[in-house]
PDB file of C-alpha atoms in Angstrom:
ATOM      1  CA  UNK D   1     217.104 207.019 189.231  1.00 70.00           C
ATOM      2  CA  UNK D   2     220.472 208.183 188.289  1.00 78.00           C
ATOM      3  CA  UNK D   3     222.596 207.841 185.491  1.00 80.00           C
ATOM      4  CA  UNK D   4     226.461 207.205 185.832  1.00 82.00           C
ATOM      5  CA  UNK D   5     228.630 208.474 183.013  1.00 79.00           C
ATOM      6  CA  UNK D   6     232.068 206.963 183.183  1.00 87.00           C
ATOM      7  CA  UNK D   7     235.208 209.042 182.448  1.00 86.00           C
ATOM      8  CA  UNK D   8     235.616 206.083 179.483  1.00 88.00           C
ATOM      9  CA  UNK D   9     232.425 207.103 177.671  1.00 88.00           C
ATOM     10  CA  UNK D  10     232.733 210.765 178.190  1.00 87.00           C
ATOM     11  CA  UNK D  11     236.351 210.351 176.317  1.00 90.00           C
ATOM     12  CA  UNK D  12     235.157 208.381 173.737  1.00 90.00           C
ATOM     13  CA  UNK D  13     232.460 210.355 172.883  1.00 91.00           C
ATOM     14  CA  UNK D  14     235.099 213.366 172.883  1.00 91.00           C
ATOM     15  CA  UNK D  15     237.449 211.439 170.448  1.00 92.00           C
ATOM     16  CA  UNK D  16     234.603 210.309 168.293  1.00 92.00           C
ATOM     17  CA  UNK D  17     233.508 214.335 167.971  1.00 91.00           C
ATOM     18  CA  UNK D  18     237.412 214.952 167.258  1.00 93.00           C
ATOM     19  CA  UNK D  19     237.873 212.680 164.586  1.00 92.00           C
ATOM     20  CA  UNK D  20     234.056 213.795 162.600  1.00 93.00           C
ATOM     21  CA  UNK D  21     235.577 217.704 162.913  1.00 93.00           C
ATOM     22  CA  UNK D  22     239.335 216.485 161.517  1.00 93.00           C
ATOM     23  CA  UNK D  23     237.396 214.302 158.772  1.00 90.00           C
ATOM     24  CA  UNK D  24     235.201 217.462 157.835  1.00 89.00           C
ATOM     25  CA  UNK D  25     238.593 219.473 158.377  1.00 92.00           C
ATOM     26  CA  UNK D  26     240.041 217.271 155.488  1.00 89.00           C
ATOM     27  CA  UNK D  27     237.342 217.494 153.269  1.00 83.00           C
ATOM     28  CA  UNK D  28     237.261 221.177 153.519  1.00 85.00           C
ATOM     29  CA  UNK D  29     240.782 221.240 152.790  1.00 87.00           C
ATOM     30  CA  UNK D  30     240.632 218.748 150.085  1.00 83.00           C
ATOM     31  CA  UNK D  31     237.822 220.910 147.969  1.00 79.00           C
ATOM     32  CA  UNK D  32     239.983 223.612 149.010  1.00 84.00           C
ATOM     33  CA  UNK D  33     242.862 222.469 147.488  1.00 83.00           C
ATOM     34  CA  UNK D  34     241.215 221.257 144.173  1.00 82.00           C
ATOM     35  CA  UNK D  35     238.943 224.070 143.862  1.00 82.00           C
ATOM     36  CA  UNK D  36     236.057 221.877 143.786  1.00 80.00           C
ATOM     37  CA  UNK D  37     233.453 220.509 145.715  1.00 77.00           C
ATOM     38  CA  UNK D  38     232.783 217.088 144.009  1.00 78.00           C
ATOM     39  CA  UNK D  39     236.304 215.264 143.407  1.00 75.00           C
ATOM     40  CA  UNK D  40     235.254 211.476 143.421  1.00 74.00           C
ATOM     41  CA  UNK D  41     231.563 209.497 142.347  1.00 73.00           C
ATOM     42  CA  UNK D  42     231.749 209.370 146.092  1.00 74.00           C
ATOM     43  CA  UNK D  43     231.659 212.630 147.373  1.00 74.00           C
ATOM     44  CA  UNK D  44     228.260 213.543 146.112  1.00 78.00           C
ATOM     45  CA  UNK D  45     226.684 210.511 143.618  1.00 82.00           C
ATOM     46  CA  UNK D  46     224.152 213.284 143.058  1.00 82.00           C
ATOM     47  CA  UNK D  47     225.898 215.846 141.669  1.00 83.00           C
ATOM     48  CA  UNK D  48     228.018 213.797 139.252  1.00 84.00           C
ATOM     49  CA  UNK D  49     225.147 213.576 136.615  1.00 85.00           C
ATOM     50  CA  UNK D  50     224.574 217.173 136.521  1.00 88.00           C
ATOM     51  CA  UNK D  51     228.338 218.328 136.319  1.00 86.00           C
ATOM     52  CA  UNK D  52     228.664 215.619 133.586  1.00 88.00           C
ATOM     53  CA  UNK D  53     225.981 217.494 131.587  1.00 91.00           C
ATOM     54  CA  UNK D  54     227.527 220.785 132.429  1.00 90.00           C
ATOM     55  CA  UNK D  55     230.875 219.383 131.053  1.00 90.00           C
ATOM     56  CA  UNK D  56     228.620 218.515 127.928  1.00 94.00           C
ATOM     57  CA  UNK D  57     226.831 221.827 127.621  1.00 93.00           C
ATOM     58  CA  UNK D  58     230.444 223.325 127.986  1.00 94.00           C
ATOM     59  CA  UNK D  59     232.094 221.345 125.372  1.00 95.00           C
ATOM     60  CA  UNK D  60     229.378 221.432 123.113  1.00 93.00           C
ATOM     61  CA  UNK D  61     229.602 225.498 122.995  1.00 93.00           C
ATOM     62  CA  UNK D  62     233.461 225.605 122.569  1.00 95.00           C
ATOM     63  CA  UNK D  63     233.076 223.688 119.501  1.00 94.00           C
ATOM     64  CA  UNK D  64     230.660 225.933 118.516  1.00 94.00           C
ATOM     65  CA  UNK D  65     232.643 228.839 119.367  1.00 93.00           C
ATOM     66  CA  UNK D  66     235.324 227.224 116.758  1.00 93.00           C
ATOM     67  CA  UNK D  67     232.720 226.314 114.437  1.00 92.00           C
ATOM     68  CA  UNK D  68     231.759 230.140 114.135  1.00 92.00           C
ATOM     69  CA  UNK D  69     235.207 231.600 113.968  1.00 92.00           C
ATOM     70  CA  UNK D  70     236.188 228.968 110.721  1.00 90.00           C
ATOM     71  CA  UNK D  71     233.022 229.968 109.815  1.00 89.00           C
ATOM     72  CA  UNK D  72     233.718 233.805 109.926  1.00 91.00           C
ATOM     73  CA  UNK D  73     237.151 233.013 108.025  1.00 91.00           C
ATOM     74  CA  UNK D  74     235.279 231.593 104.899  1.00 90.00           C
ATOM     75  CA  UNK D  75     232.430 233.726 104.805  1.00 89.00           C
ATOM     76  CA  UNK D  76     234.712 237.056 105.101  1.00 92.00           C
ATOM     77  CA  UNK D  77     237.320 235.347 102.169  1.00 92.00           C
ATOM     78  CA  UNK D  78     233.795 234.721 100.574  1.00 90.00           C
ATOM     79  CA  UNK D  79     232.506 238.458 100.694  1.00 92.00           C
ATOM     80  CA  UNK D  80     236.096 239.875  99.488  1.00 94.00           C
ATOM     81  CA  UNK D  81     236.217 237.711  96.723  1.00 92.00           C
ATOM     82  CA  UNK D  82     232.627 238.399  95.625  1.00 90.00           C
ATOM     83  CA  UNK D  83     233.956 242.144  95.645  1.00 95.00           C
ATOM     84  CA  UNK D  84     236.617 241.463  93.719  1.00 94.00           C
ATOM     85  CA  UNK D  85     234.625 239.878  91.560  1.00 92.00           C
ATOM     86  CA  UNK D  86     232.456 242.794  91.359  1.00 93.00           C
ATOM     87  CA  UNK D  87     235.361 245.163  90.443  1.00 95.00           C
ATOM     88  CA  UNK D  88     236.412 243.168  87.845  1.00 94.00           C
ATOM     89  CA  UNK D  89     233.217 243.000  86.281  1.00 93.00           C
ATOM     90  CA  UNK D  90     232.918 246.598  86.480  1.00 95.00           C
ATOM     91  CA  UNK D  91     236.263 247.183  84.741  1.00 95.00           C
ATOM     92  CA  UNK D  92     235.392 244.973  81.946  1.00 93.00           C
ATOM     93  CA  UNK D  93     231.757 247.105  81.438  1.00 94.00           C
ATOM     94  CA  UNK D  94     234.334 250.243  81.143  1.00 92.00           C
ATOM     95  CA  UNK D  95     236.682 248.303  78.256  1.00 91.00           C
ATOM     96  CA  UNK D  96     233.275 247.296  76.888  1.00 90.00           C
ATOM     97  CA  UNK D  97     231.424 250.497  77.251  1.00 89.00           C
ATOM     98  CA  UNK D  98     234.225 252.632  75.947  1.00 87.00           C
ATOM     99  CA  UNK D  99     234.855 249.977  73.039  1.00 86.00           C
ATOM    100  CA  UNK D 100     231.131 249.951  71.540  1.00 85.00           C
ATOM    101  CA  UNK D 101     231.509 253.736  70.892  1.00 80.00           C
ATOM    102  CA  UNK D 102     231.662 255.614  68.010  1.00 74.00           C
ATOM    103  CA  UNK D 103     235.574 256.886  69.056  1.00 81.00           C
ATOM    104  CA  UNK D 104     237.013 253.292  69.463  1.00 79.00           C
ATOM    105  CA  UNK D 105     239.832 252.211  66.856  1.00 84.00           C
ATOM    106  CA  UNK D 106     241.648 249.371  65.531  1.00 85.00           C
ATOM    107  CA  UNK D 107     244.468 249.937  68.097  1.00 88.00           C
ATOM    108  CA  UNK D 108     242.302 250.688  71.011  1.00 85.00           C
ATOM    109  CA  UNK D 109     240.386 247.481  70.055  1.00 86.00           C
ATOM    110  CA  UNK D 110     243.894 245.458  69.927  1.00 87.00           C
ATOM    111  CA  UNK D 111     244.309 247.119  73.235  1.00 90.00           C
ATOM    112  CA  UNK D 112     241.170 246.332  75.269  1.00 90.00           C
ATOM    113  CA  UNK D 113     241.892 242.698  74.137  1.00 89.00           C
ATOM    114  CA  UNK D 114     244.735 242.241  76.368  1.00 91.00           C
ATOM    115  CA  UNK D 115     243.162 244.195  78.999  1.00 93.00           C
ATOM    116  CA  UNK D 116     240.318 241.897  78.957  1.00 91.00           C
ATOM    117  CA  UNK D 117     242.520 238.966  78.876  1.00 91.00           C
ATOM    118  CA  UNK D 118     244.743 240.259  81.953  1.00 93.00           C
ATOM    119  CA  UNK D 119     240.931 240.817  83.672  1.00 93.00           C
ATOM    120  CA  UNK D 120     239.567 236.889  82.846  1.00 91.00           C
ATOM    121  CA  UNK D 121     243.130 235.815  84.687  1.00 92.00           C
ATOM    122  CA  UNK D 122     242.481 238.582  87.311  1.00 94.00           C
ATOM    123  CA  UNK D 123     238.919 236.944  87.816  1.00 92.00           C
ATOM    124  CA  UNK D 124     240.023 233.172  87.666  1.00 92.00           C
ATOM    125  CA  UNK D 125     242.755 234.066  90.561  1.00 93.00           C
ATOM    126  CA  UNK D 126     239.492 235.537  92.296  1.00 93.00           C
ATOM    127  CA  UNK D 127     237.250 232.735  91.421  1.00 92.00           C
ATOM    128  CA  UNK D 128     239.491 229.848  92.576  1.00 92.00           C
ATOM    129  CA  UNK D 129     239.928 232.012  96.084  1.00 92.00           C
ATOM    130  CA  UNK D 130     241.510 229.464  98.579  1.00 91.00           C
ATOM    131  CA  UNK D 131     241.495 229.865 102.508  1.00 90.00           C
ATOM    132  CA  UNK D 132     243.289 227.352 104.617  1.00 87.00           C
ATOM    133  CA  UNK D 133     243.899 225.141 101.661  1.00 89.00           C
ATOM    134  CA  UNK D 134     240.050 224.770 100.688  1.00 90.00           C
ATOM    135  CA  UNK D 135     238.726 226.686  97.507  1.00 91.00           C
ATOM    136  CA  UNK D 136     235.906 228.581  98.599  1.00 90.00           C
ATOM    137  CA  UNK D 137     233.791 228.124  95.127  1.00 90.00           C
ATOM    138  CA  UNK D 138     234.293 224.598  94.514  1.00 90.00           C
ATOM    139  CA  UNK D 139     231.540 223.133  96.886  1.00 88.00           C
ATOM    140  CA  UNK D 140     231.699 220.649  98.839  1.00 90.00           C
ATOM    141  CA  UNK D 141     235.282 219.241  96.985  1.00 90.00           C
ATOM    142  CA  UNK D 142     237.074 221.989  98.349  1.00 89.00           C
ATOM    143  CA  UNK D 143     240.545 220.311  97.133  1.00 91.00           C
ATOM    144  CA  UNK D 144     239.646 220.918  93.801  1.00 90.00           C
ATOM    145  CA  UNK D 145     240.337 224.481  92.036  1.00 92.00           C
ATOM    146  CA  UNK D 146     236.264 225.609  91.150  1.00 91.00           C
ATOM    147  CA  UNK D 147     237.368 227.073  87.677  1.00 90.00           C
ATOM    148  CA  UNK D 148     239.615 226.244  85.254  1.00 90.00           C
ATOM    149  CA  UNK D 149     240.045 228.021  81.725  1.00 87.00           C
ATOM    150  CA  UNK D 150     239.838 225.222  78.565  1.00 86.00           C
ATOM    151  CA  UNK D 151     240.692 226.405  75.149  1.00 87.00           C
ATOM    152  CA  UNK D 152     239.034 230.286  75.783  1.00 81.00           C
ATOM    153  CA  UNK D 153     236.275 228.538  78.191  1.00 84.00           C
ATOM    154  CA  UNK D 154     235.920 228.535  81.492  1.00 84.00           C
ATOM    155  CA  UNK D 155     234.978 225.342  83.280  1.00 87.00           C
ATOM    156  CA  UNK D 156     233.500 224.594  86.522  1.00 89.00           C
ATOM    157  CA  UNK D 157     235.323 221.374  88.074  1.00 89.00           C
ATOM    158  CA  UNK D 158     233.255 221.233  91.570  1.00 86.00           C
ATOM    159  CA  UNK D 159     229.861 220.548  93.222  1.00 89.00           C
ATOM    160  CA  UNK D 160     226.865 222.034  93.848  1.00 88.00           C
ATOM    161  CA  UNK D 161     226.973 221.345  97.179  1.00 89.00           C
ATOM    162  CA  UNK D 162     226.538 223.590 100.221  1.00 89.00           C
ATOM    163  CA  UNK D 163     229.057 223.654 103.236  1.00 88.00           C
ATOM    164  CA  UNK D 164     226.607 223.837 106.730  1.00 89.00           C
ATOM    165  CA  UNK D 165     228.785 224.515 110.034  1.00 90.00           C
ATOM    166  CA  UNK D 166     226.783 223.615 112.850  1.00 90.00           C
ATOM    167  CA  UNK D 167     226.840 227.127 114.730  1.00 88.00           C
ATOM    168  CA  UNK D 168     224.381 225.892 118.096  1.00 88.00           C
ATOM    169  CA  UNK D 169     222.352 223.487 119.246  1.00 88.00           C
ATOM    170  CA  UNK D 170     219.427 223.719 116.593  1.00 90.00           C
ATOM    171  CA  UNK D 171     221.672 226.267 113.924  1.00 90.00           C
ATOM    172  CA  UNK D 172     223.503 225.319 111.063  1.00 90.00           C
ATOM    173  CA  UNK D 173     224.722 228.139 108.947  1.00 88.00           C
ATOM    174  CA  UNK D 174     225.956 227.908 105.309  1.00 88.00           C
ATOM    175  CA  UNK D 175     229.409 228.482 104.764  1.00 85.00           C
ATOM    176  CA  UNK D 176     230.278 228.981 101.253  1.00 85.00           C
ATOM    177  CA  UNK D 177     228.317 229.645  97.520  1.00 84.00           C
ATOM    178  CA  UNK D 178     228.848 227.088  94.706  1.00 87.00           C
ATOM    179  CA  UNK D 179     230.379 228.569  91.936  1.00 85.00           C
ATOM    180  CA  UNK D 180     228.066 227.132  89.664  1.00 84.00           C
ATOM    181  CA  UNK D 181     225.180 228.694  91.598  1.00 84.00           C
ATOM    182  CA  UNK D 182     226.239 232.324  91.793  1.00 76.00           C
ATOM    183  CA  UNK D 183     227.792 231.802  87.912  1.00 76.00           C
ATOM    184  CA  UNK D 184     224.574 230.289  86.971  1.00 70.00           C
ATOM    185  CA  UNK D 185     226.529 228.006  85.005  1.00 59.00           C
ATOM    186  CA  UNK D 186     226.641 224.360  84.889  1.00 49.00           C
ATOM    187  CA  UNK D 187     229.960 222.315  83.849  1.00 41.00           C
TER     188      UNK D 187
END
């Protein structure tokens, strides 16, 4: 038994071949152009799940990324404050060391009062530290300056309330110290 093939089907099958390689031809030159394999819910239905998680994953860690730089900012302002702090402290156990002795006078006395003075406004600059507009001491009301001096007395005006920046997917890390806490003082 033999089998015709007419002319007819042998051309159609040769156009039908030529349009599949130009619609592949497009395709390629489509992700090509775009720079990516899956540009419509069409192209690949499977695929769109998983590169809408990816999107996720990738969003989720530039937000983290920015979450750890602000956080960087306030816990470096933190850390040169608290030295600050520290030096002012330290100057004020000179005036006081030097004043309990035997040597110290009327005059030197009259004098290590307004150093001690210019010190407490030295250290209430330092303790109501702002970055970006937010007072580092005062909490969680970081609007509001932490310390304010009343009549000779300092007074704490915030929370004590922790600041958590969420730094990955299970991390949180604590941005900022209370005033009241690290004073061990309460308003």
């Amino acid at each position: 038994m033999t089998i015709r093939v007419t002319d007819s089907y042998l051309s159609s099958i040769l156009v039908g071949d030529l349009n599949r390689s130009l619609g592949r031809m497009l395709d390629q030159q489509r992700i090509a152009g775009s720079m990516r394999r899956v540009n419509s819910f069409a192209d690949d239905p499977r695929s769109v799940g998983t590169i809408q998680r990816y999107n996720a994953l990738i969003s989720n860690n530039e937000q983290y990324i920015s979450n750890v730089t602000r956080s960087r900012i306030m816990v470096d302002g933190t850390d040169v404050a608290l030295q600050s702090i520290s030096e002012v402290l330290a100057d004020v156990r000179v005036i006081a060391l030097r004043e309990s002795s035997a040597i110290a006078t009327d005059q030197s006395q009259s004098t290590s009062v307004i150093e001690v003075e210019n010190l407490v406004n030295r250290l209430m600059d330092v303790l109501n530290t702002s970055i970006e507009g937010n007072y580092l001491f005062s909490g969680q009301q970081v609007k509001t300056p932490p310390f304010v001096l009343s009549d000779g007395t300092v007074l704490y005006q915030g929370d004590s309330e922790e600041i958590s920046s969420r730094t990955g997917p299970n991390s949180t890390m604590k941005l900022n110290i209370p005033g009241n806490i690290f004073l061990g003082t309460q308003s």
